[in-house]
PDB file of C-alpha atoms and ligand atoms in Angstrom:
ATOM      1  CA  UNK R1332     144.603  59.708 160.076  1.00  0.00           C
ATOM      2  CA  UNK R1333     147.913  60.702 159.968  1.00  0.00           C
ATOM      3  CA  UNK R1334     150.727  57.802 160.774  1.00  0.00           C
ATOM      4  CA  UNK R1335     152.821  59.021 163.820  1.00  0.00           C
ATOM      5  CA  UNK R1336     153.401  55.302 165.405  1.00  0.00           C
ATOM      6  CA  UNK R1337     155.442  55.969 168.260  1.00  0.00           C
ATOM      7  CA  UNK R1338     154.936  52.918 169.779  1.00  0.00           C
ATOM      8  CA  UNK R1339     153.853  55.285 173.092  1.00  0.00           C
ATOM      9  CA  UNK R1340     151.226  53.134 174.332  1.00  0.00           C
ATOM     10  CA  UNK R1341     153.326  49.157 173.853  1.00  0.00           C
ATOM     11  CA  UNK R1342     152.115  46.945 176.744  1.00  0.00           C
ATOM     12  CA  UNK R1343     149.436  49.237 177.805  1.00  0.00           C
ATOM     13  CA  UNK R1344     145.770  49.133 178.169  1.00  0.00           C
ATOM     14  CA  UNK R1345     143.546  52.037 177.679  1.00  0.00           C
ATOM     15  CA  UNK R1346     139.435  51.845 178.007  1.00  0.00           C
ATOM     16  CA  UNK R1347     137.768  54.217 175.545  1.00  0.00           C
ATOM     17  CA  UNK R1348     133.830  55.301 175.678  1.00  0.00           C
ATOM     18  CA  UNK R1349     131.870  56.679 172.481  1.00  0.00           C
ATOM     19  CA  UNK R1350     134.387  53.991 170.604  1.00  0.00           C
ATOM     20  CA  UNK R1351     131.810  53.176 167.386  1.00  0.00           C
ATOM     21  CA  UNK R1352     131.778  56.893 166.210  1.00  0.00           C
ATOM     22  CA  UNK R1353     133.612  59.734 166.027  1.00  0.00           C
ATOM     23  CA  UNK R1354     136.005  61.272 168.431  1.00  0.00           C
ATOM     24  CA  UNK R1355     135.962  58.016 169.983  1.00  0.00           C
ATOM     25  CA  UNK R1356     136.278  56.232 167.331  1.00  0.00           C
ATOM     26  CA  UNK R1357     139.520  58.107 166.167  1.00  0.00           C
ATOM     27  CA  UNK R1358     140.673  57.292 169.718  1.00  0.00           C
ATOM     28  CA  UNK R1359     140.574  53.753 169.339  1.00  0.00           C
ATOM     29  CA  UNK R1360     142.025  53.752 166.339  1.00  0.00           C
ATOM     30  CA  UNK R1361     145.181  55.769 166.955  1.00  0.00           C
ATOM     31  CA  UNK R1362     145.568  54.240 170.406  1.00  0.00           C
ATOM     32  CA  UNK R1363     145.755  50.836 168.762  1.00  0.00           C
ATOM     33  CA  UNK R1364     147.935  52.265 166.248  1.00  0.00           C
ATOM     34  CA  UNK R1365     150.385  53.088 168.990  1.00  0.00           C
ATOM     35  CA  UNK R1366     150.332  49.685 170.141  1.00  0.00           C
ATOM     36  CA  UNK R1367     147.326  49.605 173.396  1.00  0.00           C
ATOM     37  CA  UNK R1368     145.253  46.884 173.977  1.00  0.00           C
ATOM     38  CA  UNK R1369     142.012  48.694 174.006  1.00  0.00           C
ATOM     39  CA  UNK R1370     138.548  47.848 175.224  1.00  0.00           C
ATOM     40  CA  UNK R1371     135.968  50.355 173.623  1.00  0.00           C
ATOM     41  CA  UNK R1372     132.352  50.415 174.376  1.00  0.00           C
ATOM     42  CA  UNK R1373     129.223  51.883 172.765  1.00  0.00           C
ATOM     43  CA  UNK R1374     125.934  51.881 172.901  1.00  0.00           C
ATOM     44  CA  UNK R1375     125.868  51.285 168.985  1.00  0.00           C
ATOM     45  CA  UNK R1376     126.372  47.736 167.798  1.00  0.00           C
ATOM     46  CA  UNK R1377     126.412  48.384 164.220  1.00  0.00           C
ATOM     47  CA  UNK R1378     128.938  51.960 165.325  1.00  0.00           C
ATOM     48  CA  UNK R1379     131.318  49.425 166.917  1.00  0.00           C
ATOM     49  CA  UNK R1380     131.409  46.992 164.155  1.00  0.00           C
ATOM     50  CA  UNK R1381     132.268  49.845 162.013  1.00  0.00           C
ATOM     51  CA  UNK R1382     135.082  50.701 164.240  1.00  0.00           C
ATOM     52  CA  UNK R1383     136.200  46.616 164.020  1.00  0.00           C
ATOM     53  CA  UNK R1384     136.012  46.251 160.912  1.00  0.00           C
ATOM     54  CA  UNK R1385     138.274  49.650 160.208  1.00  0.00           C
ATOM     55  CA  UNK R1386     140.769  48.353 162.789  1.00  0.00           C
ATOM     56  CA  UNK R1387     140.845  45.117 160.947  1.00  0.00           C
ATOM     57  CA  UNK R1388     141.527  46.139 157.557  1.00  0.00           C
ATOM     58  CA  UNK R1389     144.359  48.003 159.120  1.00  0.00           C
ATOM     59  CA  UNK R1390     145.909  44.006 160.420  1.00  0.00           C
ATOM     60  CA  UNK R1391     144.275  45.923 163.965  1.00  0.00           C
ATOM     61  CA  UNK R1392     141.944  44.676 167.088  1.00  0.00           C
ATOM     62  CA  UNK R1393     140.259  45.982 169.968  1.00  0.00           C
ATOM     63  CA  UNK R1394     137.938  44.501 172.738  1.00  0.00           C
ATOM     64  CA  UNK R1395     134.533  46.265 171.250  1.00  0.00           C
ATOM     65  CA  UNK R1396     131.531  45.938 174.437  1.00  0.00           C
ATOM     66  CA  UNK R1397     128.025  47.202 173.640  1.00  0.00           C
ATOM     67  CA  UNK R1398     127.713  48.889 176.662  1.00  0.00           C
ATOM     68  CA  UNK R1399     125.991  51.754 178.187  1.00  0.00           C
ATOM     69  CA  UNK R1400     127.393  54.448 179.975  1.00  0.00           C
ATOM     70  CA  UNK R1401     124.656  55.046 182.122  1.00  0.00           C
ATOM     71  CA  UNK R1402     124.098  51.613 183.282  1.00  0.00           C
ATOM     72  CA  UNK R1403     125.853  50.907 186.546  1.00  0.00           C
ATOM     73  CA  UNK R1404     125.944  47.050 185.447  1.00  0.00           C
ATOM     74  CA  UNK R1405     127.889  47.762 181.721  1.00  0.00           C
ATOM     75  CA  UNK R1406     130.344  49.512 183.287  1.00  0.00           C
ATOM     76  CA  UNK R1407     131.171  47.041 186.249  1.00  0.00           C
ATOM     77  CA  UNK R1408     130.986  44.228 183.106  1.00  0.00           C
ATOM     78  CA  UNK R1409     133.525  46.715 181.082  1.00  0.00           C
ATOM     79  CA  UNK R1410     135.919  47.031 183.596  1.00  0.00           C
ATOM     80  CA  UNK R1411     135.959  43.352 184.703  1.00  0.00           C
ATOM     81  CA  UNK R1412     136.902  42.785 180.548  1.00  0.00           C
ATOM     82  CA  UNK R1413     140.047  44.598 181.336  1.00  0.00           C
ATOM     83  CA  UNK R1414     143.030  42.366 180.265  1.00  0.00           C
ATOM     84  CA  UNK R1415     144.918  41.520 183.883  1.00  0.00           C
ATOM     85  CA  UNK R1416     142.864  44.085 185.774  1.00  0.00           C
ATOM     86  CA  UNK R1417     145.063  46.240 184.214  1.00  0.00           C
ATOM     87  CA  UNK R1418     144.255  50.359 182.607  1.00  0.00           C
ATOM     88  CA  UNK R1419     146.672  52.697 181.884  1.00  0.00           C
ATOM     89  CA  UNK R1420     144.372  55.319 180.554  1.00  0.00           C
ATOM     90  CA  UNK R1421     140.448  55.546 180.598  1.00  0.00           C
ATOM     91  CA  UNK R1422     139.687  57.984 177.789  1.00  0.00           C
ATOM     92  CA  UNK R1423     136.030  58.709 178.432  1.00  0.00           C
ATOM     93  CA  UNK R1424     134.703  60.112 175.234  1.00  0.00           C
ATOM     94  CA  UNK R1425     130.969  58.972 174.558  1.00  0.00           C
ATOM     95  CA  UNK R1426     128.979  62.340 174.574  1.00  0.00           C
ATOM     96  CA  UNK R1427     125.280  63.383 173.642  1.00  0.00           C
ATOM     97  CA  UNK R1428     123.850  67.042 172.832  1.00  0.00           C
ATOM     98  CA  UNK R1429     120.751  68.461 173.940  1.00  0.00           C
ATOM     99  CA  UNK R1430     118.703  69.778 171.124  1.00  0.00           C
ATOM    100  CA  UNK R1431     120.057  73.287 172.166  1.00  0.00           C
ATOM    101  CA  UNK R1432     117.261  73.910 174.646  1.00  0.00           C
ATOM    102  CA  UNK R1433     117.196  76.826 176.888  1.00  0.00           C
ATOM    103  CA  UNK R1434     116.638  76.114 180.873  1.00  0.00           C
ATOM    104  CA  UNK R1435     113.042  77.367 180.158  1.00  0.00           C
ATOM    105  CA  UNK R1436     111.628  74.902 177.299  1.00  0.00           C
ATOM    106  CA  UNK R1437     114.126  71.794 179.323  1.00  0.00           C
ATOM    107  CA  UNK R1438     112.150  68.849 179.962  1.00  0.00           C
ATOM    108  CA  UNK R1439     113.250  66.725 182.878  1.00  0.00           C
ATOM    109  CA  UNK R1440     114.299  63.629 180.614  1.00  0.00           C
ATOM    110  CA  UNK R1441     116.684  65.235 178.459  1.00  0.00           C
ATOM    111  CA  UNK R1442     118.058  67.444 181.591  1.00  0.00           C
ATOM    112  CA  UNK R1443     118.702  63.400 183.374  1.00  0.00           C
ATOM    113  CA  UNK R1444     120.048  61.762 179.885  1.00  0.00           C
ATOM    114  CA  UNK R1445     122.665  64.166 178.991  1.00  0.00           C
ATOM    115  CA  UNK R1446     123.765  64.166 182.678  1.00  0.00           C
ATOM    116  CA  UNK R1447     123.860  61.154 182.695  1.00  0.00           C
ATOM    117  CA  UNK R1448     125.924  60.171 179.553  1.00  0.00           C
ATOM    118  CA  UNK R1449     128.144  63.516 179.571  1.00  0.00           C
ATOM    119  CA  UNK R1450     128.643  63.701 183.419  1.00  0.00           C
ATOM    120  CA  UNK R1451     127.703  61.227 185.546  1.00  0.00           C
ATOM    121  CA  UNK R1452     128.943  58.007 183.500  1.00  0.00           C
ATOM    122  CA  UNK R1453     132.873  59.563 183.343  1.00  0.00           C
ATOM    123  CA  UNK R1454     132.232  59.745 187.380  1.00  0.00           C
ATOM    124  CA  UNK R1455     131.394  55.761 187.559  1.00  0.00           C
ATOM    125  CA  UNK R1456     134.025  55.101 185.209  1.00  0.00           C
ATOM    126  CA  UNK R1457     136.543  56.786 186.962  1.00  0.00           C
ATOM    127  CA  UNK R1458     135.301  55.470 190.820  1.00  0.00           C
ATOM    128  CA  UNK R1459     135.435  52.526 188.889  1.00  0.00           C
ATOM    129  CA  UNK R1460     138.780  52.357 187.532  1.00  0.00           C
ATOM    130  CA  UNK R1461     140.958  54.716 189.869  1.00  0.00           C
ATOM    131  CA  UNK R1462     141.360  51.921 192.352  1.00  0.00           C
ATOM    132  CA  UNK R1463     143.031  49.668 189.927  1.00  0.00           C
ATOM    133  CA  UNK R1464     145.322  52.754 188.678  1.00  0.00           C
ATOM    134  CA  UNK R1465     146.375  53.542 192.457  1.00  0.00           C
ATOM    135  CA  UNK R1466     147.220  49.989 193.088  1.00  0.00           C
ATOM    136  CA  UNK R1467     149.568  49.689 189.705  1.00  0.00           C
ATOM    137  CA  UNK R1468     150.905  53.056 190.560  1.00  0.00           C
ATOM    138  CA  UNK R1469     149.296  55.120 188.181  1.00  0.00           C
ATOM    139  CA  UNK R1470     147.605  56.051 185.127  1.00  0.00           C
ATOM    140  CA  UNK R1471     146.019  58.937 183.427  1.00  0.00           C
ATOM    141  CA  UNK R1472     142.163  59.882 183.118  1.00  0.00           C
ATOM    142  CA  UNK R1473     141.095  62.152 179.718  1.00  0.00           C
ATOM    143  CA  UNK R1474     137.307  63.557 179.771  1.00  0.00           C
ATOM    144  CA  UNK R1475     136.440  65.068 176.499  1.00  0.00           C
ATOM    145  CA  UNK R1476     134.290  68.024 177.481  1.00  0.00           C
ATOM    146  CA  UNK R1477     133.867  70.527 175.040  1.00  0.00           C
ATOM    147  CA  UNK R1478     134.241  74.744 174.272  1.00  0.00           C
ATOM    148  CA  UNK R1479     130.391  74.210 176.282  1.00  0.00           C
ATOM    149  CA  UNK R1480     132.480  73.483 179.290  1.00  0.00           C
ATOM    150  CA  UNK R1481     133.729  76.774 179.181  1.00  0.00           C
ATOM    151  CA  UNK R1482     131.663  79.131 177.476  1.00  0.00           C
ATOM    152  CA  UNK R1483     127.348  79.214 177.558  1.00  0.00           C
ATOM    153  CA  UNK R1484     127.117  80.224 174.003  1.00  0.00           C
ATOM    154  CA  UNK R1485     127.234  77.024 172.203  1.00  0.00           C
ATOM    155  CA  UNK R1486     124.272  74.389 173.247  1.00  0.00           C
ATOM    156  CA  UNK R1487     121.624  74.127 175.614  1.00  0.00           C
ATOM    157  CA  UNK R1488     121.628  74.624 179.276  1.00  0.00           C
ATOM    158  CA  UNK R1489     121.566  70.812 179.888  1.00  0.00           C
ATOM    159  CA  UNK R1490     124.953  70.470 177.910  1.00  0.00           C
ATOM    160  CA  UNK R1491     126.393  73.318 179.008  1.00  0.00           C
ATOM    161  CA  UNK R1492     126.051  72.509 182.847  1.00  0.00           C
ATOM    162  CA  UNK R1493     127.048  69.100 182.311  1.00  0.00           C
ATOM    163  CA  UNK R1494     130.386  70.019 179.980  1.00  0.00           C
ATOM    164  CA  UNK R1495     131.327  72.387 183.359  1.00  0.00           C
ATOM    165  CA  UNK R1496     130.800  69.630 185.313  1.00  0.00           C
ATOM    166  CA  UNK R1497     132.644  67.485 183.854  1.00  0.00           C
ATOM    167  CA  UNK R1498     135.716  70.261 183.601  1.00  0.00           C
ATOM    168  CA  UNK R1499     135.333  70.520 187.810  1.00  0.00           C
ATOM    169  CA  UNK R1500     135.147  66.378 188.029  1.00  0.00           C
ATOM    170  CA  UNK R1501     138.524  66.606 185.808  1.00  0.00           C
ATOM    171  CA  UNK R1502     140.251  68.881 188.309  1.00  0.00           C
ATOM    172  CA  UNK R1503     138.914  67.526 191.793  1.00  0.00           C
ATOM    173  CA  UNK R1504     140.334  63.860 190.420  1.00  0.00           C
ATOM    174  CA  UNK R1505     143.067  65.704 188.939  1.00  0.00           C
ATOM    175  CA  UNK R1506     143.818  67.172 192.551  1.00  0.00           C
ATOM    176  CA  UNK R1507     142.948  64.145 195.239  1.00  0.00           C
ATOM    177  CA  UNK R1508     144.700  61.540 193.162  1.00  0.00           C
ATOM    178  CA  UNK R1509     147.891  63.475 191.802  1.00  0.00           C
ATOM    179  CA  UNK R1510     150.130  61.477 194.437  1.00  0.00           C
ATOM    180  CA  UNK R1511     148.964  58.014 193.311  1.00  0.00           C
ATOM    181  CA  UNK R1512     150.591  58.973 189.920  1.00  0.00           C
ATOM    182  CA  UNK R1513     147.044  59.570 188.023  1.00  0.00           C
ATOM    183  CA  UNK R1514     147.118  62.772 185.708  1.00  0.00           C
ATOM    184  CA  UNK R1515     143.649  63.921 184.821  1.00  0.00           C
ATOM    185  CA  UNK R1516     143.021  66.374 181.945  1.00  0.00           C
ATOM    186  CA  UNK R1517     140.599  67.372 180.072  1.00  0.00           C
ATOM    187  CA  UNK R1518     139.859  68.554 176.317  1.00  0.00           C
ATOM    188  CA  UNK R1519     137.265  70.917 174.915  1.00  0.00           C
ATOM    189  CA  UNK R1520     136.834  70.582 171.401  1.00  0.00           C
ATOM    190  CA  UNK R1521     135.448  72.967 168.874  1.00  0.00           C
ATOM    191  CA  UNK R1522     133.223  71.850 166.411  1.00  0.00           C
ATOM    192  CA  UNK R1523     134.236  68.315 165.016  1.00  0.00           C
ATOM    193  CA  UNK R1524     132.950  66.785 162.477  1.00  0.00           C
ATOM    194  CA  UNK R1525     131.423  63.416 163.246  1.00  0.00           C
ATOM    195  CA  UNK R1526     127.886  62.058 164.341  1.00  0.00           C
ATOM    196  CA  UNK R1527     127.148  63.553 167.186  1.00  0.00           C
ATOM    197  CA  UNK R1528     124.138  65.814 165.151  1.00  0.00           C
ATOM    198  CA  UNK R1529     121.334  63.096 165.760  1.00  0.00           C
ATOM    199  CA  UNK R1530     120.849  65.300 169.085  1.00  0.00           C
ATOM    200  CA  UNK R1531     121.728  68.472 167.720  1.00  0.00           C
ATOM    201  CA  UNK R1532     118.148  69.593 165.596  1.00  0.00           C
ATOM    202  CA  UNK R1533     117.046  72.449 167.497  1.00  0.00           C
ATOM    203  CA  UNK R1534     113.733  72.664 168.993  1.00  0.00           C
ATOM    204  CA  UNK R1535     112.930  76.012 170.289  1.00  0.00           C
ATOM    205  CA  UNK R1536     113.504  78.123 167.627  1.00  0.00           C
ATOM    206  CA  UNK R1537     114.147  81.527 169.338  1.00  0.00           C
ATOM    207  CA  UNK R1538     117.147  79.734 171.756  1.00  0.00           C
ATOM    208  CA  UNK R1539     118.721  78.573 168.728  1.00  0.00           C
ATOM    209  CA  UNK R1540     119.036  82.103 166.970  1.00  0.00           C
ATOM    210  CA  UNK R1541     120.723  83.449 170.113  1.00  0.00           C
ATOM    211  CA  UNK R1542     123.249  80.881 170.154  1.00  0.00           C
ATOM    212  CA  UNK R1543     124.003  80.771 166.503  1.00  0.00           C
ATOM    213  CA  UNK R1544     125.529  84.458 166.630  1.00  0.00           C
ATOM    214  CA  UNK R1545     128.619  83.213 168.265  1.00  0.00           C
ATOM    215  CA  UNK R1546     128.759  80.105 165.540  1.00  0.00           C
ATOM    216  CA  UNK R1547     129.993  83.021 163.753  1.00  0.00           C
ATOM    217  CA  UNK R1548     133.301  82.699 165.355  1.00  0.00           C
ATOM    218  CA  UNK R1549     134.060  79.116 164.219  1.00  0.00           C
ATOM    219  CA  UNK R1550     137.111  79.284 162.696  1.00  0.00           C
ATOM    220  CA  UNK R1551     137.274  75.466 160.852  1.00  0.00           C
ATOM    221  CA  UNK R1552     136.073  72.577 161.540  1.00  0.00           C
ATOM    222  CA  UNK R1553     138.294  69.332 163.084  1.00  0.00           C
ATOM    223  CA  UNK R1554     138.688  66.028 161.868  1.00  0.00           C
ATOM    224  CA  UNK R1555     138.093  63.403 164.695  1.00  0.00           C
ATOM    225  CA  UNK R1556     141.774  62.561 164.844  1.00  0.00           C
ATOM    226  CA  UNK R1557     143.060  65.608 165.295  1.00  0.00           C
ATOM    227  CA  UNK R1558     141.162  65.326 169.109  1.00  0.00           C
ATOM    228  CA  UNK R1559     142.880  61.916 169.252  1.00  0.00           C
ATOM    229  CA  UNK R1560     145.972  63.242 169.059  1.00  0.00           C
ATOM    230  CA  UNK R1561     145.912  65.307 171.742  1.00  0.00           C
ATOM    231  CA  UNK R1562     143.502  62.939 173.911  1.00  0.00           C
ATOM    232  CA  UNK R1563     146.930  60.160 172.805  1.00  0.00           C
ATOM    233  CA  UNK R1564     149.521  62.984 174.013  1.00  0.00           C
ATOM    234  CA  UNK R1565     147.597  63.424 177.558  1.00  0.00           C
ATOM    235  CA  UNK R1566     147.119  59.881 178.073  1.00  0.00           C
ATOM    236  CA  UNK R1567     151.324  59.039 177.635  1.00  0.00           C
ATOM    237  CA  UNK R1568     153.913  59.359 179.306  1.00  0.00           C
ATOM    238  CA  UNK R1569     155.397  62.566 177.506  1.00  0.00           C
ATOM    239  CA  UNK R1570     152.706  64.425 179.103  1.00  0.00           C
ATOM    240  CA  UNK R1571     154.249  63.287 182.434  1.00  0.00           C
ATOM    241  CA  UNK R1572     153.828  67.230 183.957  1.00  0.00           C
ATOM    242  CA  UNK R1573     150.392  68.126 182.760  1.00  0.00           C
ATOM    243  CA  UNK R1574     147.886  67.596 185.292  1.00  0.00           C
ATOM    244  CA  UNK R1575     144.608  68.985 186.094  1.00  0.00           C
ATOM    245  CA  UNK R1576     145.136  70.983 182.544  1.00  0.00           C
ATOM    246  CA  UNK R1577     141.737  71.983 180.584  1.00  0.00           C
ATOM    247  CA  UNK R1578     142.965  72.143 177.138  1.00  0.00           C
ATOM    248  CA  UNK R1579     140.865  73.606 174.010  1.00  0.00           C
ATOM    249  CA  UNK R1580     141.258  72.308 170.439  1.00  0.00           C
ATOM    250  CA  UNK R1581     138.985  74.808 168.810  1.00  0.00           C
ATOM    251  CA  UNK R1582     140.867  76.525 166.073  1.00  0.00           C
ATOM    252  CA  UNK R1583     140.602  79.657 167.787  1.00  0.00           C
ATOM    253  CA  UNK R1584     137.344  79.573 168.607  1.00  0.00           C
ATOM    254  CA  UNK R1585     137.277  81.010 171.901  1.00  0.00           C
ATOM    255  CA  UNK R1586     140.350  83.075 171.486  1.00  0.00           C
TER     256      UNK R1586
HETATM  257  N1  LIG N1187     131.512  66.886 167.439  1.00  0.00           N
HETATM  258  C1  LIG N1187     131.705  68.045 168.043  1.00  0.00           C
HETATM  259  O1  LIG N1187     131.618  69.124 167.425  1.00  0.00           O
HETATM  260  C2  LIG N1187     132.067  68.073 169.519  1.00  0.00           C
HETATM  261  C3  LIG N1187     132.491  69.296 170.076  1.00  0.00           C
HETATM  262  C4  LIG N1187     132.833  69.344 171.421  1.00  0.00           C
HETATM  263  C5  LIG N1187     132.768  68.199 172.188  1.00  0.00           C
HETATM  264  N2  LIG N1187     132.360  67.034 171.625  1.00  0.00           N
HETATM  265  C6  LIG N1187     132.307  65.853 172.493  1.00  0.00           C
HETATM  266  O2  LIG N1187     133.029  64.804 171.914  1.00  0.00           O
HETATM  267  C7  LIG N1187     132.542  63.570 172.429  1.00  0.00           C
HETATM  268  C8  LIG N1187     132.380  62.588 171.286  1.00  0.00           C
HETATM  269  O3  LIG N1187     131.327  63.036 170.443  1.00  0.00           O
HETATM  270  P1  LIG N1187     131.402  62.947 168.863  1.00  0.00           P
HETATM  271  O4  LIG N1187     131.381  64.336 168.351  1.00  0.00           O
HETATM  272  O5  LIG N1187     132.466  62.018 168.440  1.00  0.00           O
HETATM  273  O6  LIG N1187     129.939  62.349 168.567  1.00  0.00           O
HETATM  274  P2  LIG N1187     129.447  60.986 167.912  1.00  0.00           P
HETATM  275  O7  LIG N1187     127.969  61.018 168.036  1.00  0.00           O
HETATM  276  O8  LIG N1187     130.024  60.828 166.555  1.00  0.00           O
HETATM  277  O9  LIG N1187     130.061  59.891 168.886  1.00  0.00           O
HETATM  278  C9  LIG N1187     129.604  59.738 170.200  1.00  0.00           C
HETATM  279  C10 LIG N1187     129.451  58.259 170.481  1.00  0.00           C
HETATM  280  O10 LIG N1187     129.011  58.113 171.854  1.00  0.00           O
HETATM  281  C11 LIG N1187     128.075  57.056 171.860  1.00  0.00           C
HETATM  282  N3  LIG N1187     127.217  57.129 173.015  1.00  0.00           N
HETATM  283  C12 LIG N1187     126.179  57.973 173.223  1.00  0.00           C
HETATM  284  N4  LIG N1187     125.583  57.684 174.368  1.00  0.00           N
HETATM  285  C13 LIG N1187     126.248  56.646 174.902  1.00  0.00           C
HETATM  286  C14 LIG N1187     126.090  55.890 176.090  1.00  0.00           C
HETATM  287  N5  LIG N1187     125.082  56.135 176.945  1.00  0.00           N
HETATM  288  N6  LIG N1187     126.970  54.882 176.346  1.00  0.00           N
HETATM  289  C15 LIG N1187     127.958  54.600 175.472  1.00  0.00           C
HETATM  290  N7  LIG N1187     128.139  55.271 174.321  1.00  0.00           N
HETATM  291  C16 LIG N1187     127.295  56.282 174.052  1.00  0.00           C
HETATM  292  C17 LIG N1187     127.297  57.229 170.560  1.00  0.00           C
HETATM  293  O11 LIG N1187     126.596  56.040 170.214  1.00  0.00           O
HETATM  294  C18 LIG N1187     128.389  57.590 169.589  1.00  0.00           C
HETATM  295  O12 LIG N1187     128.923  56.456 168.957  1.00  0.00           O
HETATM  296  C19 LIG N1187     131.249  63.900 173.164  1.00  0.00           C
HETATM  297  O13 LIG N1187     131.475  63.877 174.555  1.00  0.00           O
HETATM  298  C20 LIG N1187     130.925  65.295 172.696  1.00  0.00           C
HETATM  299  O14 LIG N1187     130.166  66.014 173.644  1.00  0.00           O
HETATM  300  C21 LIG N1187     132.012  66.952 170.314  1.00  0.00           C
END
């Protein structure tokens, strides 16, 4: 991680899902860097402790919560750990592929799970927490979606409807709340290079060929913190203007 400390996020709190791997991981830690108090939650103990113990060695802490996004009851417990009722930016991060299955071979229970960690857990996060944002006068929401937000060619049909989905929850939040001062963006990565494979083996074969011609196009692969930065930049106050923006950080991939 590179050491820009701007000192951007002093006095603030910021709430980051996915926090004990990866993207969100790399969130946490530069957030913290930048001086937040941030609560992180995962549904991986020993992924969070990683997290702690990184933020530690760096003279660092966070709130880490083992917490599901799905559940209904984690999410009212995270948001009732928030220091003074307070959140300046919910970063919502945790994310789960779909073995690349095609609408045809889709069984019903990966179809509700990766709707319901990619789409429908930002939604109760953000009912959740916009309340509390309107009443301080603001704050900023950041959904990491991904390049399968925008484009069909790179995962299933389960992760591909719910990445869109979570692009059009971005903008109609973006829109209804933009005079209570909350900016909501969103950012499509390319590929990254963190954990997220444990639901990324392929199972039907013939889907997986089609899809792989346009892996062609990958230009590099990202480090998690160079996502961060950009989920850091929306979430402060120098992106003051940008609102209802769907940014890519892809390399070029779908240039
Ligand atoms: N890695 C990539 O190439 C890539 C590309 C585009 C978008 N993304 C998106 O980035 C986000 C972060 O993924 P990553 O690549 O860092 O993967 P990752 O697997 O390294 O991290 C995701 C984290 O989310 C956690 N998580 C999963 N389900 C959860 C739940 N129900 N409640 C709470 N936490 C849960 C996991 O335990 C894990 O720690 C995801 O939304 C993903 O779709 C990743």
């Amino acid at each position: 991680m590179s050491e820009h400390i701007t000192g951007r996020y002093e006095g603030k709190v910021a709430l980051v899902t996915g926090a004990g791997s990866g993207i969100g991981r790399a969130v946490v830690l530069r957030l913290a860097t930048e001086g937040a108090s941030v609560v992180g939650c995962d549904v991986d103990a020993d992924g969070l402790a990683g997290t702690g113990k990184l933020l530690s060695d760096r003279g660092q802490h966070a709130n880490l919560v083992t917490a599901d996004v799905t559940s209904q009851s984690d999410m009212d417990g995270l948001v009732a750990a928030l220091p003074g009722g307070r959140i300046d930016l919910l970063a919502n991060v945790a994310g789960i592929m779909d073995y690349f299955l095609p609408v045809t071979e889709l069984d019903d229970e990966t179809w509700d799970r990766v709707l319901a960690v990619n789409l429908t857990g930002p939604m109760r996060l953000c009912r959740a927490v916009l309340p509390l944002m309107r009443a301080a006068g603001g704050g900023a929401v950041v959904n990491v979606s991904s390049i399968g937000g925008l484009t069909g060619s790179v995962a299933g049909s389960a992760y591909v409807a719910a990445k869109h989905g979570l692009i059009g929850l971005t903008r109609s939040v973006a829109f209804l709340y933009a005079e209570d001062g909350i900016r909501t963006t969103a950012v499509c990565p390319g590929g990254v290079a963190t954990n997220i494979g444990r639901t990324a083996v392929p199972r039907v074969p013939w889907a997986f060929g089609r899809l792989e011609k346009s892996f062609g196009r990958a230009v590099r692969t990202a480090d998690p913190d160079e996502i961060a930065t950009l989920v850091a930049w929306l979430g402060s106050d120098e992106a003051v203007n940008v609102n209802g923006a769907v940014i890519t950080s892809d390399g070029g991939f779908t240039s």
